[in-house]
Short mmCIF file of C-alpha atoms and ligand atoms in Angstrom, two decimals:
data_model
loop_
_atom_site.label_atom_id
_atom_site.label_comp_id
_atom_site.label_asym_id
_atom_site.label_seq_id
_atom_site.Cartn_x
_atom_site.Cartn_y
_atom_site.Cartn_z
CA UNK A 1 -77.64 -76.75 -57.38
CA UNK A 2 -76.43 -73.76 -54.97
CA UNK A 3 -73.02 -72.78 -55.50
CA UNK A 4 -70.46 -70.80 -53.71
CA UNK A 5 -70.41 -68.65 -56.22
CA UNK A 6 -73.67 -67.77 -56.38
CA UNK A 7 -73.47 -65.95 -53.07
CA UNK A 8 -70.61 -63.53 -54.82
CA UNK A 9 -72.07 -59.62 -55.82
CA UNK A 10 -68.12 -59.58 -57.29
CA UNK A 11 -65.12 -60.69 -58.60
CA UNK A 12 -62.46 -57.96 -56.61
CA UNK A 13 -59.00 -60.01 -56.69
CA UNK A 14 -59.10 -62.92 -59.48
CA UNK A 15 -56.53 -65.69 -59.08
CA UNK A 16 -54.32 -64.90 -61.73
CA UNK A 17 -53.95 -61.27 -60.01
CA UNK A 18 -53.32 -63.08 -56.34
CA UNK A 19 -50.35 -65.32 -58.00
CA UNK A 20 -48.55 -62.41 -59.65
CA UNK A 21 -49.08 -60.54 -56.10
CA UNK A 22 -47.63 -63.02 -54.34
CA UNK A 23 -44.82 -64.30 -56.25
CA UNK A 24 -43.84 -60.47 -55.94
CA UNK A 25 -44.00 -60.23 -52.36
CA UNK A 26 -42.40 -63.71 -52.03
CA UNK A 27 -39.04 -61.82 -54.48
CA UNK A 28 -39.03 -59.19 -52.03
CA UNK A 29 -39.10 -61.34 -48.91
CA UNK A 30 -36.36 -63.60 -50.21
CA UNK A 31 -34.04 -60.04 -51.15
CA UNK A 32 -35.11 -59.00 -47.44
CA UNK A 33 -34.16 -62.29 -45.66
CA UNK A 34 -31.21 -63.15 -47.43
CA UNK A 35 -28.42 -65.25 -45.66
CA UNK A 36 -30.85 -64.73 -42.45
CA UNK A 37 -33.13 -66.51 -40.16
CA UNK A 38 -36.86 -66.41 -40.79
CA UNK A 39 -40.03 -68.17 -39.56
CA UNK A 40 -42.81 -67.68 -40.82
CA UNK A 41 -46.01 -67.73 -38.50
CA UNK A 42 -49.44 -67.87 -39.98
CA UNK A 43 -52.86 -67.40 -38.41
CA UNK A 44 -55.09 -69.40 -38.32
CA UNK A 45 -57.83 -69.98 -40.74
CA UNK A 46 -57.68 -67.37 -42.97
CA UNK A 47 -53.89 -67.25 -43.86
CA UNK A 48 -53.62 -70.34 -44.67
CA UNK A 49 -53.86 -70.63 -48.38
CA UNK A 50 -52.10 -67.47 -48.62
CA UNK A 51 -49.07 -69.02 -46.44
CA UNK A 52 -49.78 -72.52 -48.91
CA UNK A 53 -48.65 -70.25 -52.11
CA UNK A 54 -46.46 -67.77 -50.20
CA UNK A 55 -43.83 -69.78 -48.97
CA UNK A 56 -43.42 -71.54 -51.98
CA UNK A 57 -42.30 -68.36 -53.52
CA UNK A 58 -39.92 -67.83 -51.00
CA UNK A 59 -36.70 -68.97 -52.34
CA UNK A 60 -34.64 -68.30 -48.69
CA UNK A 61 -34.63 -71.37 -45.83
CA UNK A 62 -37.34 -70.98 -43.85
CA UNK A 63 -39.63 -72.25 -40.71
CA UNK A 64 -43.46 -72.21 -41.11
CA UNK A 65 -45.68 -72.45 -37.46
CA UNK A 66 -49.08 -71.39 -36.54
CA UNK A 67 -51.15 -69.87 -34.13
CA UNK A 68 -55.07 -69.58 -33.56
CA UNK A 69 -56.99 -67.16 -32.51
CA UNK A 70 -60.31 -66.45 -31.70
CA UNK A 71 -61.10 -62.60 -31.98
CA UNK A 72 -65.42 -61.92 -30.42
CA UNK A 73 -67.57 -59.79 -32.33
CA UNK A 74 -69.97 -60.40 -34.94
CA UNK A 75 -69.43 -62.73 -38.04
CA UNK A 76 -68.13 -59.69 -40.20
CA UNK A 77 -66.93 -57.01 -37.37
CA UNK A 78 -63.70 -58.48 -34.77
CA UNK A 79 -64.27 -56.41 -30.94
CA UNK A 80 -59.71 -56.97 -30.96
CA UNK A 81 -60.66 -59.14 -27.52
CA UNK A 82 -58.87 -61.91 -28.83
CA UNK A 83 -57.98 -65.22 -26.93
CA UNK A 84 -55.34 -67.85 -27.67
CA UNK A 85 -56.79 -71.21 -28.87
CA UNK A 86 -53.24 -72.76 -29.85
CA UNK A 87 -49.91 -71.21 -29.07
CA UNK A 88 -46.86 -72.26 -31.34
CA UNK A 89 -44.97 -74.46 -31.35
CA UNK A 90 -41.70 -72.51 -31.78
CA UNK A 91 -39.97 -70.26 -29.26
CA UNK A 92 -39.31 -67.23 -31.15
CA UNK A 93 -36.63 -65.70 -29.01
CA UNK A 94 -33.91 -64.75 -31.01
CA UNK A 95 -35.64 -65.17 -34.51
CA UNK A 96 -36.74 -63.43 -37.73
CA UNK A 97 -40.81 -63.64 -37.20
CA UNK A 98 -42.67 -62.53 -40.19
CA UNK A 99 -46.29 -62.61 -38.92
CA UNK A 100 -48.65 -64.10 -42.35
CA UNK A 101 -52.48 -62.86 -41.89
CA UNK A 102 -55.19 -62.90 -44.62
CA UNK A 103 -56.83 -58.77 -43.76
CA UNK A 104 -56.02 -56.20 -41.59
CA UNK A 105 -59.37 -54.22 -40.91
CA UNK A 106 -59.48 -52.52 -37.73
CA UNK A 107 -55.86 -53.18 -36.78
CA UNK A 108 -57.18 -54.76 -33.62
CA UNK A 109 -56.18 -58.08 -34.07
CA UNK A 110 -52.87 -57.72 -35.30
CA UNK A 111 -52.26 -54.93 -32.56
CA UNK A 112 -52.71 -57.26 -29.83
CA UNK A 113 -50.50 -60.70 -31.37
CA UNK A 114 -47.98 -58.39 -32.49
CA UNK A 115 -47.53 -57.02 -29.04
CA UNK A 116 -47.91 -60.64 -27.40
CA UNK A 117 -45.21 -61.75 -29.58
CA UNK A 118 -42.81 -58.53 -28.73
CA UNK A 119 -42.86 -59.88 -25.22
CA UNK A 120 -40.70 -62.81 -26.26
CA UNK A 121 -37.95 -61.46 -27.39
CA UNK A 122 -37.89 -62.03 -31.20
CA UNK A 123 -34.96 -60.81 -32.91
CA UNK A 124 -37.53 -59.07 -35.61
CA UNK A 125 -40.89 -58.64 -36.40
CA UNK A 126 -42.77 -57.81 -39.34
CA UNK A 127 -46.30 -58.64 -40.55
CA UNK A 128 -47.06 -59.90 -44.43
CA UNK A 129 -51.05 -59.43 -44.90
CA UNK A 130 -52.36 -60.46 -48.18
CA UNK A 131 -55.10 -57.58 -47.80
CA UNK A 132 -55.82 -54.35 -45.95
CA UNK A 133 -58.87 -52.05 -45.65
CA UNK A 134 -57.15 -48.70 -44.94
CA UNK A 135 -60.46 -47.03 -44.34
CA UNK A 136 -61.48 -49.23 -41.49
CA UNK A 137 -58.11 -48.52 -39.38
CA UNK A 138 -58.62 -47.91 -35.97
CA UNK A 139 -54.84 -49.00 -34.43
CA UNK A 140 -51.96 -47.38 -36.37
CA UNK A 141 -49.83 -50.63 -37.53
CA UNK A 142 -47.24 -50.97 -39.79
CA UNK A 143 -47.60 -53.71 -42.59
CA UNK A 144 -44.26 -54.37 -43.84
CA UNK A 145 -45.99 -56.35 -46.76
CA UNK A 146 -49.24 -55.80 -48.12
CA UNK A 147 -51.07 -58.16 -51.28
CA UNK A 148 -53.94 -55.16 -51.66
CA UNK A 149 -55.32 -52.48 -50.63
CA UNK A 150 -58.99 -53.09 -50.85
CA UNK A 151 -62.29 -50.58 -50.04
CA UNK A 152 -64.10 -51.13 -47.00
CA UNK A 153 -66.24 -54.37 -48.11
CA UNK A 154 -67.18 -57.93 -46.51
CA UNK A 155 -64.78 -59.95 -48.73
CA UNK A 156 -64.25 -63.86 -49.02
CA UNK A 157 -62.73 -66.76 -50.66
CA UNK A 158 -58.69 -67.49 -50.95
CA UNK A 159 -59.03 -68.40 -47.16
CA UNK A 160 -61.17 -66.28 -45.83
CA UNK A 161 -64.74 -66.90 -44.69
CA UNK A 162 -67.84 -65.83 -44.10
CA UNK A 163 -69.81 -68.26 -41.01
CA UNK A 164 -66.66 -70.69 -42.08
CA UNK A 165 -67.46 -71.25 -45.67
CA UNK A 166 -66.19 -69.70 -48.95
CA UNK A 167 -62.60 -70.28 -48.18
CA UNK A 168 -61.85 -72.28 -50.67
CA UNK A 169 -62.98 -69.80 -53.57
CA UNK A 170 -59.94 -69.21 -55.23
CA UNK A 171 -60.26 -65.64 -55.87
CA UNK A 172 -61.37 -62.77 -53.52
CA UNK A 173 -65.41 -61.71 -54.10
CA UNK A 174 -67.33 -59.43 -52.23
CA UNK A 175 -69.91 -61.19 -50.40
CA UNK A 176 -73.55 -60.18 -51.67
CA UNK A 177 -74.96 -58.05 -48.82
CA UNK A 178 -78.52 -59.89 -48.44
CA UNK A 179 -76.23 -62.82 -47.31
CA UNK A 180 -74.81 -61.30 -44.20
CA UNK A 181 -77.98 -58.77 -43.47
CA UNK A 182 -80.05 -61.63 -42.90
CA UNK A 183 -78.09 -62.37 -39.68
P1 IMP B 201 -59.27 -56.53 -37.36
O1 IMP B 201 -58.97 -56.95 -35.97
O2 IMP B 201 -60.47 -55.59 -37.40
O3 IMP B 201 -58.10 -55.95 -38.12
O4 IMP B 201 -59.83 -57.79 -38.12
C1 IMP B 201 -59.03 -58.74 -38.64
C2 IMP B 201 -59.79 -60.05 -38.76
O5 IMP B 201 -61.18 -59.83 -39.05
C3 IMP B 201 -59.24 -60.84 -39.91
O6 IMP B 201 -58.22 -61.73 -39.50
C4 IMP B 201 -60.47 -61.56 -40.42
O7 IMP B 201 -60.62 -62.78 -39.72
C5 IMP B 201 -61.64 -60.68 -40.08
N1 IMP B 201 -62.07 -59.87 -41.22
C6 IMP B 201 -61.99 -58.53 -41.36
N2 IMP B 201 -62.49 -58.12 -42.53
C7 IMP B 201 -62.89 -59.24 -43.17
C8 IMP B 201 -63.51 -59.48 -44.46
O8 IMP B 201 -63.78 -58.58 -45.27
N3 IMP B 201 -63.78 -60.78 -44.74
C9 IMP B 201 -63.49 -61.82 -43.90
N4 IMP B 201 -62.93 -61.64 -42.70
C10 IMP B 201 -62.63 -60.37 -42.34
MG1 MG B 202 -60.15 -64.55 -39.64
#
């Protein structure tokens, strides 16, 4: 039988190493938010189990929403033209938004919802991304909360995919390369 696994060249985050991350960032969140407002808004897919374990490490009231995407390009490159496929639900004028993403590669796509959200008048906004592939920056951003800093691979699993699958690995592998040349 074909596995999931199978497809992965290697093990570069296990899930013992993601849960100590994240209960870290989730202690500095809570210290950073104390005694204020915060929502937390998570994008859609590849967040999500990284918001799942997140905000259950944050200790501090909080608001969860969520907002898709869809960013064109190729399966393992985003072009940053991104379009709106759901909105939130929550009118974040006034609040404590703490934007939840899975990588920052290019920048592209957090460049453009982070300026999309300035526009209404949040009270703050900062961006938690579980990874980041310095390297591959394009868009200067600031990541007020980063899981990793990881070298310019394809990665998967722990939410995000390759072609939709592998998100439910519960570590982060690199994705062997004959799987995504063949496209
Ligand atoms: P950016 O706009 O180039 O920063 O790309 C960000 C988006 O590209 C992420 O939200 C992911 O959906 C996707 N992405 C970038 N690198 C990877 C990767 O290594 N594996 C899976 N998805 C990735
Ligand atoms: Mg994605």
């Amino acid at each position: 039988m074909h596995c999931m696994d199978d497809d992965v060249a290697e093990v570069l985050i296990s899930a013992e190493q993601i849960r100590t991350r994240t209960r870290e960032l989730g202690q500095q969140i809570s210290r950073d938010y104390q005694d204020q407002d915060l929502l937390l808004v998570c994008v859609l897919k590849g967040a999500t189990a990284f918001l799942a374990d997140l905000m259950r490490e944050i200790t501090v009231p909080h608001a969860i929403d969520f907002m898709a995407i869809s960013s064109y390009g190729t399966s393992t490159e985003s072009s940053g033209v991104v379009r709106i496929l759901k909105d939130l639900d929550t009118n974040i004028a006034g609040r404590n938004v703490l934007i939840v993403e899975d990588i920052i590669d290019t920048g592209r796509t957090l460049s453009y919802i982070t300026q999309m959200l300035k526009t209404r008048g949040p009270k703050s906004l900062r961006i938690c991304s579980l990874l980041s592939k310095p390297s591959r920056r394009e868009i200067e951003i600031r990541v007020d909360y980063v899981g990793f800093e990881i070298p310019n691979k394809f990665v998967i699993g722990y939410g995000l995919d390759f072609g939709e699958i592998y998100r439910s690995l519960p570590y982060i592998g690199v994705l062997r390369q004959e799987k995504y040349e063949k496209e």
